[in-house]
mmCIF file of C-alpha atoms in Angstrom:
data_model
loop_
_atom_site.group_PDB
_atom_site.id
_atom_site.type_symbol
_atom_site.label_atom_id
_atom_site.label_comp_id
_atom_site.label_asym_id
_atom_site.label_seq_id
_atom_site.Cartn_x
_atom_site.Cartn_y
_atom_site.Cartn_z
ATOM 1 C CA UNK N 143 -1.262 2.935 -18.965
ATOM 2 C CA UNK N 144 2.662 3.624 -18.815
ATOM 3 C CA UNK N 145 3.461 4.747 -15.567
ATOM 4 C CA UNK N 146 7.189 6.082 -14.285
ATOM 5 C CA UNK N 147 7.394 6.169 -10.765
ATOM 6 C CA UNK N 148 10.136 8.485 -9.343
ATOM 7 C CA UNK N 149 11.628 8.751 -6.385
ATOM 8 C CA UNK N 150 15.136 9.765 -5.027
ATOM 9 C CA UNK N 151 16.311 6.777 -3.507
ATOM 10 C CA UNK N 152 15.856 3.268 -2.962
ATOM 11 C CA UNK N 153 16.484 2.888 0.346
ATOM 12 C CA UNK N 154 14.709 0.836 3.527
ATOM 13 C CA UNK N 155 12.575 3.801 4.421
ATOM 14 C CA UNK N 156 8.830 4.358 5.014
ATOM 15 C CA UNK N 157 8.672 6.154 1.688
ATOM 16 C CA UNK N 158 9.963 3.276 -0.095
ATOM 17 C CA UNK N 159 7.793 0.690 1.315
ATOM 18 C CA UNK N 160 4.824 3.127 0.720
ATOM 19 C CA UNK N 161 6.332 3.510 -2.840
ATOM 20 C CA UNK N 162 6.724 0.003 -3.237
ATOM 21 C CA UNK N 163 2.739 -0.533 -2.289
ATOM 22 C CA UNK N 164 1.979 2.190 -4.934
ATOM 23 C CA UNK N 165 3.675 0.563 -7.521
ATOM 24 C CA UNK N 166 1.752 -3.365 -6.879
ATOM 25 C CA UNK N 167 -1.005 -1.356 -6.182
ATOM 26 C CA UNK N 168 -0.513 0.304 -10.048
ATOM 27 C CA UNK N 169 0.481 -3.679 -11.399
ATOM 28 C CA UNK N 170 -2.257 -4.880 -10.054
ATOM 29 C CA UNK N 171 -3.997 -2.396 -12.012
ATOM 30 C CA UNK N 172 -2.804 -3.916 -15.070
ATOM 31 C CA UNK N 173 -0.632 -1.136 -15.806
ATOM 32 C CA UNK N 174 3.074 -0.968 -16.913
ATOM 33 C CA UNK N 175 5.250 0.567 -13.972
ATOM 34 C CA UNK N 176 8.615 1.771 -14.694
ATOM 35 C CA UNK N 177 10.397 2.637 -11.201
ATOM 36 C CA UNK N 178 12.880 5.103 -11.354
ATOM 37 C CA UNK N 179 15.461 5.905 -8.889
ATOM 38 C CA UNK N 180 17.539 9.349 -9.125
ATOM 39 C CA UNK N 181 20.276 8.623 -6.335
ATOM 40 C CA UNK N 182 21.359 6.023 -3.685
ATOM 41 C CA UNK N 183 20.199 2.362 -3.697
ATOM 42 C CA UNK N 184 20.102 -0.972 -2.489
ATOM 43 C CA UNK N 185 20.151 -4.499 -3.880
ATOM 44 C CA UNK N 186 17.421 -5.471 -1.533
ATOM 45 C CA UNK N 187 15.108 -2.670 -2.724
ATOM 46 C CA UNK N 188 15.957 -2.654 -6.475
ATOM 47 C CA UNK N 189 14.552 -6.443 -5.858
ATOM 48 C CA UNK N 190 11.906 -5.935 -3.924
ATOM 49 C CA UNK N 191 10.408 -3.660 -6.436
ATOM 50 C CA UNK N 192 10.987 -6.193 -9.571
ATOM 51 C CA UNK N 193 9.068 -8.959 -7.169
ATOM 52 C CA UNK N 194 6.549 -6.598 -7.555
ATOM 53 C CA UNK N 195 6.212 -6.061 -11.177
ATOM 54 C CA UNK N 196 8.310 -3.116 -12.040
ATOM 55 C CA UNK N 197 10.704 -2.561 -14.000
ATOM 56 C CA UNK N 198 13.240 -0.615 -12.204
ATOM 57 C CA UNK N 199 15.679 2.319 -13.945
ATOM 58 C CA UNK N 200 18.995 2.910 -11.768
ATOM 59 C CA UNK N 201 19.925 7.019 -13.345
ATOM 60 C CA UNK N 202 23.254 7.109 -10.734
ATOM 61 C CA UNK N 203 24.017 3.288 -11.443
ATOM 62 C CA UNK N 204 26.906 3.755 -8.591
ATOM 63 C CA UNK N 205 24.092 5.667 -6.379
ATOM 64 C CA UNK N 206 26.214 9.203 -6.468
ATOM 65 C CA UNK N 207 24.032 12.055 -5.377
ATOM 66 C CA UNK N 208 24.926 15.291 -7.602
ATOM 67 C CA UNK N 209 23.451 19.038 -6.289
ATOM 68 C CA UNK N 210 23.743 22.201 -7.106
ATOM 69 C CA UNK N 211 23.450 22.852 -10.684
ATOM 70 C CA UNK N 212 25.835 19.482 -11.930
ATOM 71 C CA UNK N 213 22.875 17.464 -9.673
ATOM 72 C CA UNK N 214 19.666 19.581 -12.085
ATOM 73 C CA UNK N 215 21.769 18.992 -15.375
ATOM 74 C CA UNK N 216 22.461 15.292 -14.436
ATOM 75 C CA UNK N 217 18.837 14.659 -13.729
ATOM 76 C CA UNK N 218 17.410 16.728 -16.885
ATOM 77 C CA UNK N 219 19.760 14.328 -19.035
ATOM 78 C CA UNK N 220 18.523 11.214 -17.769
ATOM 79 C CA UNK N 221 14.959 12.036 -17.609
ATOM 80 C CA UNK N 222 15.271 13.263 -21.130
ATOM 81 C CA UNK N 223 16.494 9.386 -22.070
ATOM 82 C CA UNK N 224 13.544 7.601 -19.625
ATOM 83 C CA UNK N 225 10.713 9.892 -21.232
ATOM 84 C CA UNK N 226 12.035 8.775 -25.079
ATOM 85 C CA UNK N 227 12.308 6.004 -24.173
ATOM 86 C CA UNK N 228 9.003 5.534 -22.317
ATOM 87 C CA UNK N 229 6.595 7.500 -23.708
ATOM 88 C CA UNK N 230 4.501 7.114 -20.098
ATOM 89 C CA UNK N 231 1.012 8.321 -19.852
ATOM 90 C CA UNK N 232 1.556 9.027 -16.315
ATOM 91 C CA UNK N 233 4.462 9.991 -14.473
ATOM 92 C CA UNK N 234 4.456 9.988 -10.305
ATOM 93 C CA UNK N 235 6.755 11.821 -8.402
ATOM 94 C CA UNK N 236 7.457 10.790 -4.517
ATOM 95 C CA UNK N 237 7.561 14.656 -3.826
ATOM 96 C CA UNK N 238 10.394 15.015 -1.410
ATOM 97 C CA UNK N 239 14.042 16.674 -1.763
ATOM 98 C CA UNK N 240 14.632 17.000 -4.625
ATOM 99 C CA UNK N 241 10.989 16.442 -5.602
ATOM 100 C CA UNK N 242 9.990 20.167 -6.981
ATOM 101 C CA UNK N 243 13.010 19.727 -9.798
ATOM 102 C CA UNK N 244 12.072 16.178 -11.501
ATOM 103 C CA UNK N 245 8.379 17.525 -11.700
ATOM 104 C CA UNK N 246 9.683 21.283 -13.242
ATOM 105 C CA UNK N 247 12.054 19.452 -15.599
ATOM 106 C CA UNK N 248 9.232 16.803 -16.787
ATOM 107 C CA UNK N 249 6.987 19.058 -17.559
ATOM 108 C CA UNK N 250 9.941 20.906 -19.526
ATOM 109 C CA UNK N 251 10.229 17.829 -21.129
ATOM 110 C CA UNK N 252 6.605 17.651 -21.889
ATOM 111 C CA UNK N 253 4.815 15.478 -19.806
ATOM 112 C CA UNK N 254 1.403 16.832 -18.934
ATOM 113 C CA UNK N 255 -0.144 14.038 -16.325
ATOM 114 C CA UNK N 256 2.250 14.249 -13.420
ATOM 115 C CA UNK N 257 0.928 13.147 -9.394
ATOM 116 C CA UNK N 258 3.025 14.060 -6.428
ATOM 117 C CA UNK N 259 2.973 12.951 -3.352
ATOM 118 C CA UNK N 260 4.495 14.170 -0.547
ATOM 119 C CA UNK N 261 5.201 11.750 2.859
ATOM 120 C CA UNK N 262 5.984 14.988 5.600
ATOM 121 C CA UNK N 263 4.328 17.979 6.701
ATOM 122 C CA UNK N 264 5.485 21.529 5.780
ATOM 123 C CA UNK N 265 7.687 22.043 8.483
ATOM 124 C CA UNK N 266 11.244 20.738 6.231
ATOM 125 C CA UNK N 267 9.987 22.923 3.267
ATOM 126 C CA UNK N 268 11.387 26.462 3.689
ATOM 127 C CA UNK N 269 9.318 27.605 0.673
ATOM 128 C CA UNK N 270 6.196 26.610 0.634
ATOM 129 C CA UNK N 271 5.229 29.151 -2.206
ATOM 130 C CA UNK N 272 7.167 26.924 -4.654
ATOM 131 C CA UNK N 273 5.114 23.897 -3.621
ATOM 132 C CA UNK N 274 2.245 25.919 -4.177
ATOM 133 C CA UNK N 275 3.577 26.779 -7.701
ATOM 134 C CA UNK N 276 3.980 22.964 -8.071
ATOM 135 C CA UNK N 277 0.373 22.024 -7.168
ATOM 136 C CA UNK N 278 -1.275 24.472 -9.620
ATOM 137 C CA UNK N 279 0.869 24.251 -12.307
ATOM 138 C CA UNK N 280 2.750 21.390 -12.612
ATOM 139 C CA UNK N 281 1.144 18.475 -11.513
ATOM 140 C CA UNK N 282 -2.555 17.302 -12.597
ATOM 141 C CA UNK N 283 -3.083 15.493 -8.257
ATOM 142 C CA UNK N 284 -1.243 16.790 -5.537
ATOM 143 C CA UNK N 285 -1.394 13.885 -2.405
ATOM 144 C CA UNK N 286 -0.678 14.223 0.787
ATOM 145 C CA UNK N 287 -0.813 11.479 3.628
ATOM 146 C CA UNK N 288 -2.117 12.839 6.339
ATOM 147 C CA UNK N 289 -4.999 16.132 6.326
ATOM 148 C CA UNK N 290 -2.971 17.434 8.522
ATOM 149 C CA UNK N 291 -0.093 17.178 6.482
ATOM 150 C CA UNK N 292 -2.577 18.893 3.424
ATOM 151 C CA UNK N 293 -3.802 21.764 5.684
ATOM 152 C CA UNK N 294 0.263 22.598 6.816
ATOM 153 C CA UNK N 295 0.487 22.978 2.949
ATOM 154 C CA UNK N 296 -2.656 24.579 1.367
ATOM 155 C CA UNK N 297 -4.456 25.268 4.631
ATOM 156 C CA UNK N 298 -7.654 23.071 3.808
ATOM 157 C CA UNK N 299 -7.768 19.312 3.451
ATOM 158 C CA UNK N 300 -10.082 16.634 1.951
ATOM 159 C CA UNK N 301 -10.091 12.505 2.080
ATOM 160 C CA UNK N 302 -9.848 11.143 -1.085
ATOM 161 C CA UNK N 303 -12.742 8.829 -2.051
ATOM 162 C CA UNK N 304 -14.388 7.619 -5.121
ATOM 163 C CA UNK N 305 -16.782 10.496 -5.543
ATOM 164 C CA UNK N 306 -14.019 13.280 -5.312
ATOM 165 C CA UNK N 307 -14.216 15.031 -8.653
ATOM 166 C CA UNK N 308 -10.595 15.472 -10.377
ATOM 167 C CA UNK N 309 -10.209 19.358 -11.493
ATOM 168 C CA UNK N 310 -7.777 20.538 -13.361
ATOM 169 C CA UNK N 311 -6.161 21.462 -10.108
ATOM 170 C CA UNK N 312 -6.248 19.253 -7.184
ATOM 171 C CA UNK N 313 -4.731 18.576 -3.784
ATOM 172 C CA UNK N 314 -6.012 15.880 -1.558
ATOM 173 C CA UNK N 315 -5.113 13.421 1.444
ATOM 174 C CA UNK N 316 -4.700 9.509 0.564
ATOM 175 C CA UNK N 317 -3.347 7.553 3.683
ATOM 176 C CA UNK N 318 -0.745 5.636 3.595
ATOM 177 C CA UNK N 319 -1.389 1.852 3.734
ATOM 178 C CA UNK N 320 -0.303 -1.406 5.190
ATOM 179 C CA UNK N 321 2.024 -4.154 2.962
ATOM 180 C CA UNK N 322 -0.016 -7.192 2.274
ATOM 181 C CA UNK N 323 2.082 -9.069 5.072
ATOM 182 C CA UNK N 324 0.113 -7.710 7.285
ATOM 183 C CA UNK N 325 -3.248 -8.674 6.202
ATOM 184 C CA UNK N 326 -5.439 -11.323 8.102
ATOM 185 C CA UNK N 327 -3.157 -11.968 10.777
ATOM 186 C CA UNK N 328 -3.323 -14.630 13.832
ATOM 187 C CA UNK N 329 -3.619 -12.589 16.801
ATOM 188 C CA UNK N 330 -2.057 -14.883 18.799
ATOM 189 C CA UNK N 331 -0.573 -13.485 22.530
ATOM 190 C CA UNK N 332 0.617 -15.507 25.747
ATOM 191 C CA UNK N 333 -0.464 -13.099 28.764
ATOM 192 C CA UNK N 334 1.069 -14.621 31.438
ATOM 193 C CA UNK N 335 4.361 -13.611 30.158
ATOM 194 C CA UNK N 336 5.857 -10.816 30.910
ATOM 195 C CA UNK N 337 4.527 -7.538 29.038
ATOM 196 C CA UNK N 338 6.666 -6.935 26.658
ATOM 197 C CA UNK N 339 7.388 -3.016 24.977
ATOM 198 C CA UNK N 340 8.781 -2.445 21.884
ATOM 199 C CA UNK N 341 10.556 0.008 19.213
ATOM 200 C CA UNK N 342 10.573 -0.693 15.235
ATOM 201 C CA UNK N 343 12.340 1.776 13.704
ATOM 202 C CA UNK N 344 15.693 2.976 12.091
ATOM 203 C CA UNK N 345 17.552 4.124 15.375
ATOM 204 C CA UNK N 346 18.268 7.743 15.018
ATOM 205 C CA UNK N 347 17.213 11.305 16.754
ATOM 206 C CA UNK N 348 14.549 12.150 14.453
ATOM 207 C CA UNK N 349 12.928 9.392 15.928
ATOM 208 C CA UNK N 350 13.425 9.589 19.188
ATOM 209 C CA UNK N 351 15.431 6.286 19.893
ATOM 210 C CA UNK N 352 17.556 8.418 22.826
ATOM 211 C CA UNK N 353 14.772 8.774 24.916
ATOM 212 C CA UNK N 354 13.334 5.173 24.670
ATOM 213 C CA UNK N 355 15.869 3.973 27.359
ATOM 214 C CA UNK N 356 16.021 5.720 29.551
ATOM 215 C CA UNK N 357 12.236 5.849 29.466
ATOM 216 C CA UNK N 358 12.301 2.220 29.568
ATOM 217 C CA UNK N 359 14.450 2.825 32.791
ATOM 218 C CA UNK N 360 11.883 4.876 34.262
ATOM 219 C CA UNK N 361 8.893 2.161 33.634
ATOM 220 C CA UNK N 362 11.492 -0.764 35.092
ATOM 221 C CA UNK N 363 11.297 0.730 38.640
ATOM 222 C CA UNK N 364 7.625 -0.314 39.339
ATOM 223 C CA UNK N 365 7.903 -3.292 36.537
ATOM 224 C CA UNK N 366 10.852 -4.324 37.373
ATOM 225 C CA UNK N 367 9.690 -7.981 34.875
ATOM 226 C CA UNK N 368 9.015 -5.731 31.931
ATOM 227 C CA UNK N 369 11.284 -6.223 28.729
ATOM 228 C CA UNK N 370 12.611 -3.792 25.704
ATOM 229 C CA UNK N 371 12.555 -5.810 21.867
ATOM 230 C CA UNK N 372 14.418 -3.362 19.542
ATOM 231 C CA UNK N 373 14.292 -4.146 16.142
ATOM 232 C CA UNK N 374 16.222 -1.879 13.677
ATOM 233 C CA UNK N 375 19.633 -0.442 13.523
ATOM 234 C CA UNK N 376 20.734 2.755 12.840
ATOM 235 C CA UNK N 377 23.481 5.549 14.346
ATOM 236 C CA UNK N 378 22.410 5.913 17.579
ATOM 237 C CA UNK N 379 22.536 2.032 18.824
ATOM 238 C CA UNK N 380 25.868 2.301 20.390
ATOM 239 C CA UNK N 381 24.717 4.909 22.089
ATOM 240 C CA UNK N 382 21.162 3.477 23.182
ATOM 241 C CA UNK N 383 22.905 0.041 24.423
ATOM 242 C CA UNK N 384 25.811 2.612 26.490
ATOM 243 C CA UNK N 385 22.698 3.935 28.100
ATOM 244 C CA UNK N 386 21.325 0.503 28.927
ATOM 245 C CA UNK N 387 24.739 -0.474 30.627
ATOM 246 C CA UNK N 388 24.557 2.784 32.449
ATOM 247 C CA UNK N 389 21.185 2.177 33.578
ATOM 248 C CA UNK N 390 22.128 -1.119 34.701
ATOM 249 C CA UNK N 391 19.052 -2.332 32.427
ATOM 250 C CA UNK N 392 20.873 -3.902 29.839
ATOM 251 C CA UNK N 393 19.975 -7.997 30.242
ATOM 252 C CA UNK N 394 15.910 -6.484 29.663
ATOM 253 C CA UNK N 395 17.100 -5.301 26.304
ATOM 254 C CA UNK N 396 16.623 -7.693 23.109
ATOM 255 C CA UNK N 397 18.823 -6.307 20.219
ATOM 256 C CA UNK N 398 17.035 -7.869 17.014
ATOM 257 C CA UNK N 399 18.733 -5.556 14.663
ATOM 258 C CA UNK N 400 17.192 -4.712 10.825
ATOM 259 C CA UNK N 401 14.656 -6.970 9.751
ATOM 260 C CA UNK N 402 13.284 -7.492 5.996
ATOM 261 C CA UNK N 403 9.379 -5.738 5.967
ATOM 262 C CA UNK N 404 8.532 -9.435 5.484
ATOM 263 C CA UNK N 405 9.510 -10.634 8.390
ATOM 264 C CA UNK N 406 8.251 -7.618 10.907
ATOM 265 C CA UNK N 407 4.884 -9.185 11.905
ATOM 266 C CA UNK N 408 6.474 -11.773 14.408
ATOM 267 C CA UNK N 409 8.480 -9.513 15.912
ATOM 268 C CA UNK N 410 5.313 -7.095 16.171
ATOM 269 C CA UNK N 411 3.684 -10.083 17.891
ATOM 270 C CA UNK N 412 6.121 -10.212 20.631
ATOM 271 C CA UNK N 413 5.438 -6.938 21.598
ATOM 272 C CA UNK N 414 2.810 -5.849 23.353
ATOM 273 C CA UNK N 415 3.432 -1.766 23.520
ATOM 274 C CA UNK N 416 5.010 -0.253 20.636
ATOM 275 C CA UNK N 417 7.038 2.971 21.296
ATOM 276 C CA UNK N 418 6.991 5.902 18.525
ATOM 277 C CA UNK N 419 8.745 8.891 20.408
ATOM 278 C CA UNK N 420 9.436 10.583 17.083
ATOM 279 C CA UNK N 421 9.937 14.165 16.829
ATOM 280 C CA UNK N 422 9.033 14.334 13.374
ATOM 281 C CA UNK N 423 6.932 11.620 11.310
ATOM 282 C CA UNK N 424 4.614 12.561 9.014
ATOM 283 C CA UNK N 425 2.647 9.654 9.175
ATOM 284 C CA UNK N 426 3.945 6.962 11.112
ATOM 285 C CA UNK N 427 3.771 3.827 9.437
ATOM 286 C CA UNK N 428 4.874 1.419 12.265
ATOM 287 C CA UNK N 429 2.008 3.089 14.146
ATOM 288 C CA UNK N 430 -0.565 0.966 11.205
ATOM 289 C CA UNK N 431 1.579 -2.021 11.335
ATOM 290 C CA UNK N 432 1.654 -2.450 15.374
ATOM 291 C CA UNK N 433 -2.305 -1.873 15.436
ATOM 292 C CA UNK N 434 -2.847 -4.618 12.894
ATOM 293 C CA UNK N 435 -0.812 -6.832 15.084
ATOM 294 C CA UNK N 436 -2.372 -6.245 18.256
ATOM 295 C CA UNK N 437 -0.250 -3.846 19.479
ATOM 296 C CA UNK N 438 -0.918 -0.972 21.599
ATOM 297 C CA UNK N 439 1.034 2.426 20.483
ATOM 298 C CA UNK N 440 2.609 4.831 22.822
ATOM 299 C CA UNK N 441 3.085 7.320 20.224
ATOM 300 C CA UNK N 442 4.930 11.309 20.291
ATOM 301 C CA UNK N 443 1.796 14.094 19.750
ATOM 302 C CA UNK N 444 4.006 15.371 17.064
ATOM 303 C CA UNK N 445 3.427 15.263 12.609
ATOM 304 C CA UNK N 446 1.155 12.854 11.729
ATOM 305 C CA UNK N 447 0.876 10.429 14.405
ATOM 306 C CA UNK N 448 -2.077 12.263 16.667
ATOM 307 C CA UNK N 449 -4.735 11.957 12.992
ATOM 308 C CA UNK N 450 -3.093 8.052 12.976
ATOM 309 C CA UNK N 451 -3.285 7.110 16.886
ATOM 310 C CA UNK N 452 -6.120 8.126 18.412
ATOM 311 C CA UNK N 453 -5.401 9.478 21.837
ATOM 312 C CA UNK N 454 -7.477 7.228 24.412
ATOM 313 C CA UNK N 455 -9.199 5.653 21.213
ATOM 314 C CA UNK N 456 -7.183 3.176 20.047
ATOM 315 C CA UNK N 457 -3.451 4.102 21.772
ATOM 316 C CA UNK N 458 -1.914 6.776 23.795
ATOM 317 C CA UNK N 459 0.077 9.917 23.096
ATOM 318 C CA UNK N 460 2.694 11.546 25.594
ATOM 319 C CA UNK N 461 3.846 15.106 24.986
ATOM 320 C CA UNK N 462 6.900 15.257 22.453
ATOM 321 C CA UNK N 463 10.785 15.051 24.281
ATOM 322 C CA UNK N 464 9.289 13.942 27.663
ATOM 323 C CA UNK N 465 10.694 11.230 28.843
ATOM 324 C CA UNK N 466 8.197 11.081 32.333
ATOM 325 C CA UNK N 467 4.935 11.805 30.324
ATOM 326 C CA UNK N 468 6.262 8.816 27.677
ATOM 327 C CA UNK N 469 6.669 6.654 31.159
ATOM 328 C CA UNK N 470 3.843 7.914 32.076
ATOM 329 C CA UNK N 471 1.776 6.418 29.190
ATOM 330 C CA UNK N 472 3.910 3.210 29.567
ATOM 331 C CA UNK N 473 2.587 2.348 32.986
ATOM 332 C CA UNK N 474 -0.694 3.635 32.380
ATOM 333 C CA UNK N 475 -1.617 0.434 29.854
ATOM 334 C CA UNK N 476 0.604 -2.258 32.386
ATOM 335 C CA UNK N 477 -1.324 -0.820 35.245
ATOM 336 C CA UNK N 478 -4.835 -1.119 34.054
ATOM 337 C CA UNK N 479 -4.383 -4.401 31.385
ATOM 338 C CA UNK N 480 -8.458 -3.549 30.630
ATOM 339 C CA UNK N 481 -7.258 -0.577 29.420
ATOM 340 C CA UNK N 482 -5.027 -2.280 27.112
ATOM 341 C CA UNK N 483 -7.196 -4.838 26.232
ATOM 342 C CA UNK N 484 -9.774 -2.061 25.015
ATOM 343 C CA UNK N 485 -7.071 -0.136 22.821
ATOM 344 C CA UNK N 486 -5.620 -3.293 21.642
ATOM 345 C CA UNK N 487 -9.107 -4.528 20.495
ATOM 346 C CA UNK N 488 -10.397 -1.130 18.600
ATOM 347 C CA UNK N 489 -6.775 -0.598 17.168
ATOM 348 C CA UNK N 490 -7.340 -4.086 15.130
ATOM 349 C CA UNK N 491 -10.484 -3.014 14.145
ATOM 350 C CA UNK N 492 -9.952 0.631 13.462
ATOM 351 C CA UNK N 493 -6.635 0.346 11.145
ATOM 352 C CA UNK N 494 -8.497 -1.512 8.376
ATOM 353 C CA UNK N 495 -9.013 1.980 7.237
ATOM 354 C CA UNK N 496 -5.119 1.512 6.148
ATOM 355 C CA UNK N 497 -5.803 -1.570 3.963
ATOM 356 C CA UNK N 498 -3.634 -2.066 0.845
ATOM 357 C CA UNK N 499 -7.224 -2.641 -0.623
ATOM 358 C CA UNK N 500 -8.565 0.095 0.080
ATOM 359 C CA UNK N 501 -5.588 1.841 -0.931
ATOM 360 C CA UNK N 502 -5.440 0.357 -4.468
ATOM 361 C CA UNK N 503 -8.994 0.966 -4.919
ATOM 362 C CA UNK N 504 -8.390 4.761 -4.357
ATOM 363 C CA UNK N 505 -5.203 4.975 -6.202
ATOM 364 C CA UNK N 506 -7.155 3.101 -9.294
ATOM 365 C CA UNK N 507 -10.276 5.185 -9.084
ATOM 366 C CA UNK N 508 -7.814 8.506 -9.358
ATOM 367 C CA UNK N 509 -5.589 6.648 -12.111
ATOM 368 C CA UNK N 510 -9.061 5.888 -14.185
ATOM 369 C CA UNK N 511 -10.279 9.525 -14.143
ATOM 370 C CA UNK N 512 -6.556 10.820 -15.292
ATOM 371 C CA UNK N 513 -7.289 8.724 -18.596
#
């Protein structure tokens, strides 16, 4: 099949790297994947998704975002071109703003077999009776990637699996899934050194970077031979490292900076607790990577992340904001290393569930019964 896959920007985000897995899991397929990008973009990106067999279709070639009515007219004119030009058999939209207006103006355009999928909860939609609209009459597969990111939508969830039938209707939850750099890795960890947390994420409030310090702080005064890896960059880094010189913690910290997806399971294998202390994720992808590395997850009990670490199962969740509880947690797993050993142990084994196999199979079985 032809297959546009659209999606606002090509950024470095967890929707792009999920996108990106969609679209070898759709080559791999054997099916011609046209990626195309409405907005803002990077080299590295545009790249990354022609190593992976697609073709990729820049509409803003200098990555201007247009809203408001200019933004609707400027996207209506270039989809108009990519469908001509096209002719796909399937087009799927990475439903997030502005995801409800490519999916109305394709099927103004006339394309019947649209999927959506949507990476957040409910909570950032103000209307949900629009995406309501959208799931019954626009789109053929509505996906979601938690359940409980399905039930804040449409109030009931199901798991996608082979025997799910495909109505003319449908809304369903397929998880997100690990790249293939992380598959069949060497678990390889020197204990006597000392334990080692970490943070892999873009450094900003929505995920809770501000607190990780002065947690850190907090888990320093009864470990005071514990170190902080940071990998990723972002706004509030300034910030974080003023904290760390406040703190008088700053020669624990390890700046690593951004890192290509590539490179991120070394640098998961140097940590040995992975800090998520977002206060909104709606699924949590570093979550999936740390586990398959070993890692134990201290994670926020916030969007998606309680359904993707289970509390006391295979990682441990402090309450949202709270820097003690988040501590807490911290010196809970350097306290009792069993403890860690256990969660470290059933993480590795439980995130298989995430497989980019597994993944692709779904994504395949749902692509065969749209034919």
């Amino acid at each position: 099949m032809r297959i546009l896959v659209c999606l606002p920007c090509l950024l470095t985000g967890g929707t792009e790297i999920q996108t990106l897995n969609l679209v070898q899991a759709l080559v791999d397929g054997g099916h011609q994947v046209v990626t195309v990008c409405y907005f803002e973009h990077s080299e590295e990106m545009v790249s990354s998704f022609q190593r992976a067999g697609s073709r990729v279709c820049l509409l803003s070639q200098d990555g201007r975002r247009y809203s408001g009515w200019k933004g609707i007219w400027f996207l209506y004119k270039a989809l108009r071109q990519v469908v001509k030009r096209e002719c796909p058999d399937v087009v799927h939209v990475q439903y997030m703003a502005p995801g409800a207006i490519p999916i109305l103006l394709l099927r103004l355009l006339g394309v019947k077999q649209i999927v959506a999928t949507t990476h957040t909860a409910a909570d950032i939609y103000p209307n949900l009776r629009l995406v309501h609209f959208i799931q019954r009459h626009g789109v053929r597969a509505f996906t979601c990637i938690t359940e409980r990111a399905e039930r804040s939508f449409f109030g009931t969830s199901q798991l996608y699996d082979e025997q799910t039938p495909l109505k003319k209707h449908n809304h369903f939850t397929i998880y997100n899934a690990l790249s293939r750099a992380f598959t069949n890795l060497p678990l390889q960890r020197n204990n006597k050194q000392p334990i080692t947390l970490g943070v892999v994420s873009r450094l900003e409030r929505i995920k809770g970077m501000d607190l990780v310090v002065p947690a850190f702080a907090e888990v320093r005064k009864a470990h005071p031979d514990v170190r902080l890896l940071i990998v990723g960059d972002g706004s509030l880094r300034q910030e974080m490292q003023k904290q760390a010189e406040a703190l008088q913690i700053q020669d624990a910290i390890e700046w690593a900076g951004r890192q290509p997806q590539e490179a991120l399971p070394q640098w998961y294998q140097r940590m040995d607790i992975v800090l998520m202390p977002s206060r909104s994720e709606g699924f949590g992808l570093t979550a999936i990577e740390a586990m398959a590395c070993g890692c134990v997850v201290v994670a926020a009990r916030t969007g998606g992340l309680p359904e993707v670490v289970r509390d006391g199962e295979v990682g441990l969740l402090h309450e949202p904001e709270s820097i003690a509880d988040m501590a807490t947690q911290m010196n809970k797993l350097m306290e009792h290393p069993e403890l860690w050993k256990k969660l470290s142990d059933q993480a590795v084994h439980y995130v298989q569930r995430f497989s980019f196999e597994r993944y692709s199979a779904l994504f395949a079985n749902l692509y065969n019964k749209l034919k």
